[in-house]
Amino acid sequence: MRRSLLRIGLTMCLLASGCATSRPKLTEQQLTDMRLETLEQIRTDQVVAAAKFVRRMKAKQDEYEAAVAKGEHPPEPIFNVLVISGGGDWGAFGSGMLKGWGSVTGDRARPQFDVVTGVSTGALIAPFAFLGTEKDYDTICELYRNPKPDWVQIKDWFFFLPWRESMATTKGLRRDVEKALDKPAIARVAEASLQDRSLIIGTTNLDFGVNRPFPLGEICERATKSGDDTLVYDVLMASSAVPAAFPPQVIDNELYVDGGTTANMLAGANIRSEKSLVGMWKKTYPDRKMTKIRIWVIVNNQMSDVPKVVKPTWPSITGASLNTMSRFSNKASMRLLDFQTELMRKVDGLDVEYLYVAIPDEFRVPVEGTFKKETMQALSDLGHKMGTEPQSWNTTLDFE
């Protein structure tokens, strides 16, 4: 009996040590210094991003004015921003929406985006929307329509032990993300980034309790030069790492998880500040009118939850809690963005349009559970259908 207990104990220790993420022991002062460095890097990245926005906008204006000077009549330029929210396997809706949108013509046609931001499942979609060819949209749409059984797998019978980093492994998901966003695709992202287009991914730094946007375009530039694309995938997997459920990512000795923990969509805390697009444009070109801005938001969730009796078990409670947190985070971000765009129109005199699309509240999953092929294909089909219909886009916030 004692031998059996010893064997069980040794097995548990080996399993635990084999799956835990090793972290260094640091003093509070060391952590404080690291936090200051990270916050400074975040501020620097924001300023660099805003400078890219300004250069991109000016380049589009210059191109338009040069064409007009030649007697041509091109459409006036629009600075297009795409914001893709989190939503887990419901990202199938967003990927289908983007694919279907390609059939629309006229003023609501799917544009080439100047800025793309993504959080969680939106982070996995974002690079393909950024690249923007039909093949890219096909690739991400097919990825979400065909989930593999090993994308998310419970690690072993001891997943619930408190020293384990997560319940499941996502090695299969990472494998397929790396296959879809391969080295040539990363090189194309880098090339687009050099043209001052921006791809930004939202994550959460748990060590310091802050939202951390990563400039994935610039990261792809460095990866293309060095040949090491590890950080590209680390950032994408970090953004989609649901806390406790999926493995966190250690980046520069700091622990990162799902961006939705701090903000389920990355839309800019204050896009009117002097260190953001509007303020920097006014300072750099005080006598020049800004280009029209159009912000497209894809919400990979419903705005209202489906009433249900939640089972008093920790998996059910955790799942329902995360879904509720995600939905309310979306609403808060969207209200803030709506408020800011209203100020841009009324105070700054800018031409700004804000549109969003979400999964209809009447949608019901055909199969209960996560990463179910039937559900993901149903969401993809719904998104594709709505994408072909310009009236799917809402211009007013009509949710409570």
Short mmCIF file of C-alpha atoms in Angstrom, two decimals:
data_model
loop_
_atom_site.label_atom_id
_atom_site.label_comp_id
_atom_site.label_asym_id
_atom_site.label_seq_id
_atom_site.Cartn_x
_atom_site.Cartn_y
_atom_site.Cartn_z
CA MET A 1 0.00 0.00 0.00
CA ARG A 2 2.79 2.41 0.94
CA ARG A 3 4.61 1.61 -2.33
CA SER A 4 1.44 2.32 -4.33
CA LEU A 5 0.97 5.66 -2.60
CA LEU A 6 4.64 6.51 -3.20
CA ARG A 7 4.30 5.69 -6.90
CA ILE A 8 1.19 7.88 -7.19
CA GLY A 9 2.97 10.72 -5.43
CA LEU A 10 6.05 10.45 -7.66
CA THR A 11 3.88 10.32 -10.78
CA MET A 12 2.02 13.47 -9.71
CA CYS A 13 5.30 15.28 -9.03
CA LEU A 14 6.76 14.28 -12.38
CA LEU A 15 3.63 15.33 -14.22
CA ALA A 16 3.55 18.63 -12.39
CA SER A 17 7.22 19.41 -12.95
CA GLY A 18 6.93 18.50 -16.61
CA CYS A 19 4.12 20.97 -17.25
CA ALA A 20 4.86 23.93 -15.00
CA THR A 21 6.39 27.08 -16.47
CA SER A 22 9.64 27.97 -14.72
CA ARG A 23 9.71 31.58 -13.48
CA PRO A 24 12.66 33.41 -11.90
CA LYS A 25 12.45 34.70 -8.33
CA LEU A 26 12.71 38.50 -8.36
CA THR A 27 12.63 41.14 -5.66
CA GLU A 28 9.86 43.72 -5.53
CA GLN A 29 12.34 46.37 -6.63
CA GLN A 30 13.39 44.31 -9.64
CA LEU A 31 9.75 43.81 -10.57
CA THR A 32 9.05 47.51 -10.14
CA ASP A 33 11.95 48.38 -12.45
CA MET A 34 10.77 45.85 -15.02
CA ARG A 35 7.23 47.22 -14.84
CA LEU A 36 8.46 50.77 -15.49
CA GLU A 37 10.46 49.55 -18.49
CA THR A 38 7.44 47.71 -19.89
CA LEU A 39 5.14 50.71 -19.40
CA GLU A 40 7.69 52.93 -21.11
CA GLN A 41 7.88 50.48 -24.01
CA ILE A 42 4.08 50.51 -24.30
CA ARG A 43 4.08 54.33 -24.44
CA THR A 44 6.87 54.29 -27.04
CA ASP A 45 4.99 51.74 -29.16
CA GLN A 46 1.87 53.95 -29.01
CA VAL A 47 3.78 57.00 -30.23
CA VAL A 48 5.47 55.00 -33.00
CA ALA A 49 2.08 53.59 -34.05
CA ALA A 50 0.50 57.06 -34.12
CA ALA A 51 3.37 58.36 -36.26
CA LYS A 52 2.72 55.50 -38.71
CA PHE A 53 -0.98 56.36 -38.80
CA VAL A 54 -0.15 59.98 -39.64
CA ARG A 55 2.34 59.03 -42.37
CA ARG A 56 -0.11 56.57 -43.88
CA MET A 57 -2.94 59.11 -43.86
CA LYS A 58 -0.75 61.81 -45.43
CA ALA A 59 0.47 59.43 -48.13
CA LYS A 60 -3.12 58.64 -49.09
CA GLN A 61 -3.98 62.34 -49.18
CA ASP A 62 -0.91 63.16 -51.27
CA GLU A 63 -1.75 60.41 -53.75
CA TYR A 64 -5.32 61.68 -54.07
CA GLU A 65 -4.28 65.32 -54.54
CA ALA A 66 -1.67 64.36 -57.13
CA ALA A 67 -4.32 62.47 -59.11
CA VAL A 68 -6.72 65.43 -58.94
CA ALA A 69 -3.94 67.76 -60.13
CA LYS A 70 -3.62 65.55 -63.23
CA GLY A 71 -7.30 66.01 -63.98
CA GLU A 72 -8.34 62.60 -62.68
CA HIS A 73 -11.39 62.01 -60.47
CA PRO A 74 -10.53 59.30 -57.92
CA PRO A 75 -12.72 58.69 -54.86
CA GLU A 76 -11.70 60.69 -51.82
CA PRO A 77 -9.39 58.71 -49.53
CA ILE A 78 -10.67 56.98 -46.41
CA PHE A 79 -8.51 55.83 -43.51
CA ASN A 80 -9.92 52.38 -42.71
CA VAL A 81 -9.51 50.79 -39.28
CA LEU A 82 -10.64 47.22 -38.55
CA VAL A 83 -11.18 46.13 -34.93
CA ILE A 84 -11.75 42.39 -34.31
CA SER A 85 -12.93 41.33 -30.86
CA GLY A 86 -12.31 38.17 -28.89
CA GLY A 87 -14.84 35.36 -28.71
CA GLY A 88 -13.10 31.98 -28.69
CA ASP A 89 -14.41 29.51 -31.26
CA TRP A 90 -17.06 32.08 -32.21
CA GLY A 91 -14.30 33.74 -34.20
CA ALA A 92 -15.69 31.54 -36.97
CA PHE A 93 -18.34 34.24 -37.35
CA GLY A 94 -15.75 36.97 -37.91
CA SER A 95 -13.75 34.92 -40.41
CA GLY A 96 -16.93 34.12 -42.37
CA MET A 97 -18.04 37.76 -42.20
CA LEU A 98 -14.77 38.97 -43.70
CA LYS A 99 -14.97 36.36 -46.46
CA GLY A 100 -18.56 37.18 -47.41
CA TRP A 101 -17.84 40.90 -47.30
CA GLY A 102 -15.62 40.50 -50.36
CA SER A 103 -18.69 40.26 -52.63
CA VAL A 104 -19.96 43.73 -51.65
CA THR A 105 -19.42 46.61 -54.07
CA GLY A 106 -19.83 50.35 -53.76
CA ASP A 107 -19.31 52.47 -50.65
CA ARG A 108 -19.60 49.53 -48.24
CA ALA A 109 -17.14 47.32 -50.11
CA ARG A 110 -14.46 45.58 -48.06
CA PRO A 111 -11.43 47.91 -48.19
CA GLN A 112 -7.74 47.41 -47.75
CA PHE A 113 -7.32 48.25 -44.08
CA ASP A 114 -4.79 50.82 -42.94
CA VAL A 115 -4.94 49.56 -39.35
CA VAL A 116 -6.04 46.14 -38.07
CA THR A 117 -6.28 45.28 -34.38
CA GLY A 118 -7.18 41.91 -32.90
CA VAL A 119 -7.65 40.41 -29.47
CA SER A 120 -7.85 36.72 -28.53
CA THR A 121 -9.57 34.89 -31.42
CA GLY A 122 -9.51 38.25 -33.20
CA ALA A 123 -5.72 38.16 -32.97
CA LEU A 124 -5.65 34.92 -34.97
CA ILE A 125 -7.90 36.44 -37.65
CA ALA A 126 -6.18 39.83 -37.78
CA PRO A 127 -3.03 38.95 -39.81
CA PHE A 128 -5.15 37.48 -42.62
CA ALA A 129 -7.47 40.50 -42.71
CA PHE A 130 -4.34 42.67 -42.73
CA LEU A 131 -2.92 40.80 -45.74
CA GLY A 132 -6.33 41.04 -47.35
CA THR A 133 -6.28 38.89 -50.50
CA GLU A 134 -9.08 36.45 -51.29
CA LYS A 135 -6.65 33.61 -50.64
CA ASP A 136 -5.88 35.01 -47.18
CA TYR A 137 -9.57 35.25 -46.32
CA ASP A 138 -10.10 31.71 -47.64
CA THR A 139 -7.24 30.47 -45.46
CA ILE A 140 -8.55 31.88 -42.18
CA CYS A 141 -12.14 30.97 -43.01
CA GLU A 142 -11.21 27.35 -43.69
CA LEU A 143 -9.11 27.22 -40.51
CA TYR A 144 -12.17 28.13 -38.42
CA ARG A 145 -14.50 25.84 -40.36
CA ASN A 146 -12.33 22.80 -39.72
CA PRO A 147 -11.23 22.69 -36.06
CA LYS A 148 -8.96 19.77 -35.23
CA PRO A 149 -9.56 17.49 -32.21
CA ASP A 150 -6.08 18.27 -30.88
CA TRP A 151 -6.43 22.09 -30.99
CA VAL A 152 -7.42 22.06 -27.33
CA GLN A 153 -6.72 18.95 -25.27
CA ILE A 154 -6.90 18.31 -21.54
CA LYS A 155 -3.32 17.65 -20.47
CA ASP A 156 -3.88 14.67 -18.16
CA TRP A 157 -5.90 13.48 -15.19
CA PHE A 158 -4.14 15.96 -12.90
CA PHE A 159 -5.02 19.16 -14.80
CA PHE A 160 -6.92 20.49 -11.76
CA LEU A 161 -3.92 20.60 -9.42
CA PRO A 162 -3.21 24.18 -8.25
CA TRP A 163 0.41 24.30 -9.44
CA ARG A 164 -0.47 23.46 -13.03
CA GLU A 165 -0.28 26.38 -15.48
CA SER A 166 -3.40 25.41 -17.44
CA MET A 167 -6.02 22.75 -17.85
CA ALA A 168 -5.34 22.19 -21.53
CA THR A 169 -2.63 22.30 -24.13
CA THR A 170 -3.03 24.18 -27.42
CA LYS A 171 -0.08 22.71 -29.29
CA GLY A 172 -2.36 21.54 -32.12
CA LEU A 173 -3.82 25.02 -32.54
CA ARG A 174 -0.37 26.59 -32.64
CA ARG A 175 0.76 24.04 -35.21
CA ASP A 176 -2.10 24.98 -37.55
CA VAL A 177 -1.65 28.72 -36.96
CA GLU A 178 2.02 28.38 -37.89
CA LYS A 179 1.05 26.41 -40.99
CA ALA A 180 -1.52 29.01 -42.08
CA LEU A 181 0.64 32.04 -41.25
CA ASP A 182 3.87 30.67 -42.68
CA LYS A 183 7.15 32.44 -43.38
CA PRO A 184 6.05 33.84 -46.78
CA ALA A 185 2.90 35.24 -45.14
CA ILE A 186 4.98 36.79 -42.35
CA ALA A 187 7.22 38.37 -45.00
CA ARG A 188 4.11 39.86 -46.64
CA VAL A 189 2.97 41.29 -43.31
CA ALA A 190 6.43 42.83 -42.91
CA GLU A 191 6.25 44.36 -46.39
CA ALA A 192 2.84 45.90 -45.66
CA SER A 193 4.14 47.23 -42.34
CA LEU A 194 6.96 48.98 -44.17
CA GLN A 195 4.25 50.80 -46.15
CA ASP A 196 3.04 52.26 -42.83
CA ARG A 197 0.07 49.94 -42.47
CA SER A 198 -0.36 48.76 -38.88
CA LEU A 199 -1.18 45.35 -37.37
CA ILE A 200 -1.59 45.48 -33.58
CA ILE A 201 -2.39 42.59 -31.23
CA GLY A 202 -3.79 43.01 -27.72
CA THR A 203 -2.46 40.89 -24.84
CA THR A 204 -2.47 41.06 -21.04
CA ASN A 205 0.72 41.19 -18.97
CA LEU A 206 -0.23 39.36 -15.76
CA ASP A 207 2.99 40.19 -13.89
CA PHE A 208 2.21 43.90 -14.06
CA GLY A 209 -1.56 43.79 -14.53
CA VAL A 210 -1.65 45.86 -17.73
CA ASN A 211 -2.96 45.61 -21.26
CA ARG A 212 -0.06 45.23 -23.69
CA PRO A 213 -0.59 45.95 -27.39
CA PHE A 214 2.14 44.36 -29.51
CA PRO A 215 2.99 45.91 -32.91
CA LEU A 216 2.93 42.64 -34.83
CA GLY A 217 3.80 44.32 -38.12
CA GLU A 218 7.15 45.48 -36.76
CA ILE A 219 7.68 42.11 -35.09
CA CYS A 220 7.18 40.47 -38.50
CA GLU A 221 9.71 42.90 -39.98
CA ARG A 222 12.30 41.76 -37.45
CA ALA A 223 11.36 38.11 -37.93
CA THR A 224 11.83 38.39 -41.68
CA LYS A 225 15.30 39.84 -41.22
CA SER A 226 16.43 37.39 -38.53
CA GLY A 227 14.65 34.29 -39.76
CA ASP A 228 13.31 33.68 -36.24
CA ASP A 229 9.51 33.94 -36.20
CA THR A 230 8.98 32.53 -32.68
CA LEU A 231 7.83 35.85 -31.22
CA VAL A 232 5.18 36.25 -33.93
CA TYR A 233 3.45 33.06 -32.80
CA ASP A 234 4.13 33.67 -29.10
CA VAL A 235 2.22 36.96 -29.31
CA LEU A 236 -0.70 35.40 -31.18
CA MET A 237 -0.93 32.48 -28.75
CA ALA A 238 -0.58 34.81 -25.76
CA SER A 239 -3.46 36.95 -26.97
CA SER A 240 -5.69 33.88 -27.24
CA ALA A 241 -4.51 32.17 -24.02
CA VAL A 242 -7.66 32.04 -21.90
CA PRO A 243 -6.39 32.25 -18.29
CA ALA A 244 -6.16 28.87 -16.53
CA ALA A 245 -7.69 27.08 -19.52
CA PHE A 246 -4.89 27.61 -22.08
CA PRO A 247 -1.12 27.86 -21.48
CA PRO A 248 0.25 31.37 -20.88
CA GLN A 249 3.22 32.64 -22.85
CA VAL A 250 6.46 33.95 -21.39
CA ILE A 251 7.74 36.87 -23.47
CA ASP A 252 10.87 38.74 -22.33
CA ASN A 253 10.60 36.96 -18.95
CA GLU A 254 7.07 38.31 -18.42
CA LEU A 255 3.86 36.26 -18.30
CA TYR A 256 1.19 37.00 -20.91
CA VAL A 257 -2.37 35.75 -21.32
CA ASP A 258 -5.55 36.52 -23.25
CA GLY A 259 -5.88 40.17 -24.23
CA GLY A 260 -9.57 39.90 -23.37
CA THR A 261 -8.61 39.80 -19.68
CA THR A 262 -8.06 43.56 -19.85
CA ALA A 263 -9.82 44.60 -23.08
CA ASN A 264 -11.76 42.31 -25.40
CA MET A 265 -11.18 44.66 -28.31
CA LEU A 266 -8.30 47.00 -29.04
CA ALA A 267 -9.72 50.34 -30.13
CA GLY A 268 -7.43 52.86 -28.43
CA ALA A 269 -8.05 54.31 -24.98
CA ASN A 270 -7.91 57.91 -26.25
CA ILE A 271 -7.47 58.34 -29.99
CA ARG A 272 -7.79 62.12 -29.58
CA SER A 273 -4.74 62.54 -27.33
CA GLU A 274 -1.64 64.40 -28.48
CA LYS A 275 0.23 61.08 -28.66
CA SER A 276 -2.39 59.46 -30.85
CA LEU A 277 -3.64 59.95 -34.41
CA VAL A 278 -5.78 63.07 -34.02
CA GLY A 279 -3.47 65.00 -31.71
CA MET A 280 -0.33 64.12 -33.66
CA TRP A 281 -1.95 65.08 -36.98
CA LYS A 282 -3.04 68.47 -35.63
CA LYS A 283 0.44 69.12 -34.29
CA THR A 284 2.24 67.98 -37.45
CA TYR A 285 -0.17 69.40 -40.05
CA PRO A 286 -2.16 72.16 -38.28
CA ASP A 287 -3.38 73.69 -41.55
CA ARG A 288 -4.35 70.45 -43.24
CA LYS A 289 -7.70 68.68 -42.90
CA MET A 290 -7.62 65.07 -41.80
CA THR A 291 -8.75 62.30 -44.11
CA LYS A 292 -12.13 60.72 -43.43
CA ILE A 293 -11.82 57.91 -40.87
CA ARG A 294 -13.98 54.80 -41.01
CA ILE A 295 -13.83 52.36 -38.09
CA TRP A 296 -15.20 48.86 -38.66
CA VAL A 297 -15.78 46.66 -35.58
CA ILE A 298 -16.47 42.92 -35.80
CA VAL A 299 -17.85 41.50 -32.55
CA ASN A 300 -17.40 37.73 -32.28
CA ASN A 301 -20.18 37.47 -29.76
CA GLN A 302 -23.80 38.34 -29.15
CA MET A 303 -24.66 41.61 -27.46
CA SER A 304 -27.14 39.89 -25.12
CA ASP A 305 -26.69 36.51 -23.51
CA VAL A 306 -29.00 33.57 -24.03
CA PRO A 307 -30.91 32.93 -20.77
CA LYS A 308 -29.95 29.60 -19.24
CA VAL A 309 -29.63 27.75 -15.96
CA VAL A 310 -25.91 27.56 -15.18
CA LYS A 311 -24.93 24.30 -13.50
CA PRO A 312 -23.28 24.77 -10.08
CA THR A 313 -20.02 23.23 -11.28
CA TRP A 314 -16.75 25.12 -11.69
CA PRO A 315 -16.45 24.46 -15.46
CA SER A 316 -19.99 25.78 -16.08
CA ILE A 317 -19.53 28.74 -13.75
CA THR A 318 -16.13 29.61 -15.26
CA GLY A 319 -17.44 29.35 -18.83
CA ALA A 320 -20.50 31.48 -18.12
CA SER A 321 -18.42 34.03 -16.22
CA LEU A 322 -15.87 34.41 -19.01
CA ASN A 323 -18.63 34.79 -21.60
CA THR A 324 -20.37 37.44 -19.50
CA MET A 325 -17.08 39.26 -18.90
CA SER A 326 -16.33 39.21 -22.64
CA ARG A 327 -19.74 40.59 -23.57
CA PHE A 328 -19.68 43.42 -21.06
CA SER A 329 -16.09 44.27 -22.00
CA ASN A 330 -17.22 44.57 -25.62
CA LYS A 331 -20.07 46.88 -24.67
CA ALA A 332 -17.81 49.10 -22.55
CA SER A 333 -15.21 49.38 -25.32
CA MET A 334 -17.85 50.12 -27.92
CA ARG A 335 -19.49 52.83 -25.81
CA LEU A 336 -16.09 54.45 -25.23
CA LEU A 337 -15.30 54.33 -28.94
CA ASP A 338 -18.73 55.78 -29.74
CA PHE A 339 -18.12 58.63 -27.29
CA GLN A 340 -14.69 59.36 -28.76
CA THR A 341 -15.92 59.37 -32.35
CA GLU A 342 -18.73 61.73 -31.35
CA LEU A 343 -16.15 64.11 -29.85
CA MET A 344 -14.05 63.83 -33.01
CA ARG A 345 -17.06 64.88 -35.05
CA LYS A 346 -18.44 67.64 -32.84
CA VAL A 347 -15.31 69.04 -31.21
CA ASP A 348 -12.61 68.35 -33.78
CA GLY A 349 -14.82 68.74 -36.84
CA LEU A 350 -13.67 65.45 -38.34
CA ASP A 351 -15.48 63.14 -40.71
CA VAL A 352 -15.60 59.88 -38.75
CA GLU A 353 -17.82 56.88 -39.35
CA TYR A 354 -18.18 54.06 -36.84
CA LEU A 355 -19.82 50.78 -37.87
CA TYR A 356 -20.14 47.46 -36.10
CA VAL A 357 -21.55 44.01 -36.66
CA ALA A 358 -22.26 41.32 -34.05
CA ILE A 359 -23.72 37.83 -33.92
CA PRO A 360 -27.53 38.20 -33.81
CA ASP A 361 -29.03 37.56 -30.39
CA GLU A 362 -31.42 34.97 -31.83
CA PHE A 363 -28.56 32.69 -32.94
CA ARG A 364 -28.46 29.34 -31.12
CA VAL A 365 -25.62 26.84 -31.24
CA PRO A 366 -26.51 23.55 -32.97
CA VAL A 367 -24.16 21.58 -30.68
CA GLU A 368 -23.23 22.41 -27.10
CA GLY A 369 -19.55 22.67 -26.24
CA THR A 370 -16.49 24.56 -27.47
CA PHE A 371 -14.66 24.09 -30.78
CA LYS A 372 -17.50 21.96 -32.17
CA LYS A 373 -17.28 21.73 -35.95
CA GLU A 374 -21.06 21.97 -36.45
CA THR A 375 -21.26 25.18 -34.41
CA MET A 376 -18.22 26.78 -35.99
CA GLN A 377 -19.47 26.03 -39.50
CA ALA A 378 -22.91 27.41 -38.60
CA LEU A 379 -21.27 30.60 -37.33
CA SER A 380 -19.06 30.82 -40.41
CA ASP A 381 -22.09 30.43 -42.69
CA LEU A 382 -23.99 33.07 -40.72
CA GLY A 383 -21.04 35.46 -40.89
CA HIS A 384 -20.61 34.85 -44.62
CA LYS A 385 -24.29 35.60 -45.28
CA MET A 386 -24.22 38.77 -43.19
CA GLY A 387 -20.97 39.82 -44.83
CA THR A 388 -22.66 39.87 -48.23
CA GLU A 389 -25.38 42.21 -46.89
CA PRO A 390 -24.24 45.84 -46.38
CA GLN A 391 -27.21 46.44 -44.06
CA SER A 392 -25.59 44.10 -41.52
CA TRP A 393 -23.42 46.99 -40.37
CA ASN A 394 -24.90 49.05 -37.51
CA THR A 395 -24.19 52.74 -37.16
CA THR A 396 -25.86 53.26 -33.79
CA LEU A 397 -25.39 51.41 -30.52
CA ASP A 398 -28.80 49.84 -30.03
CA PHE A 399 -27.95 47.54 -27.13
CA GLU A 400 -28.58 48.08 -23.41
#
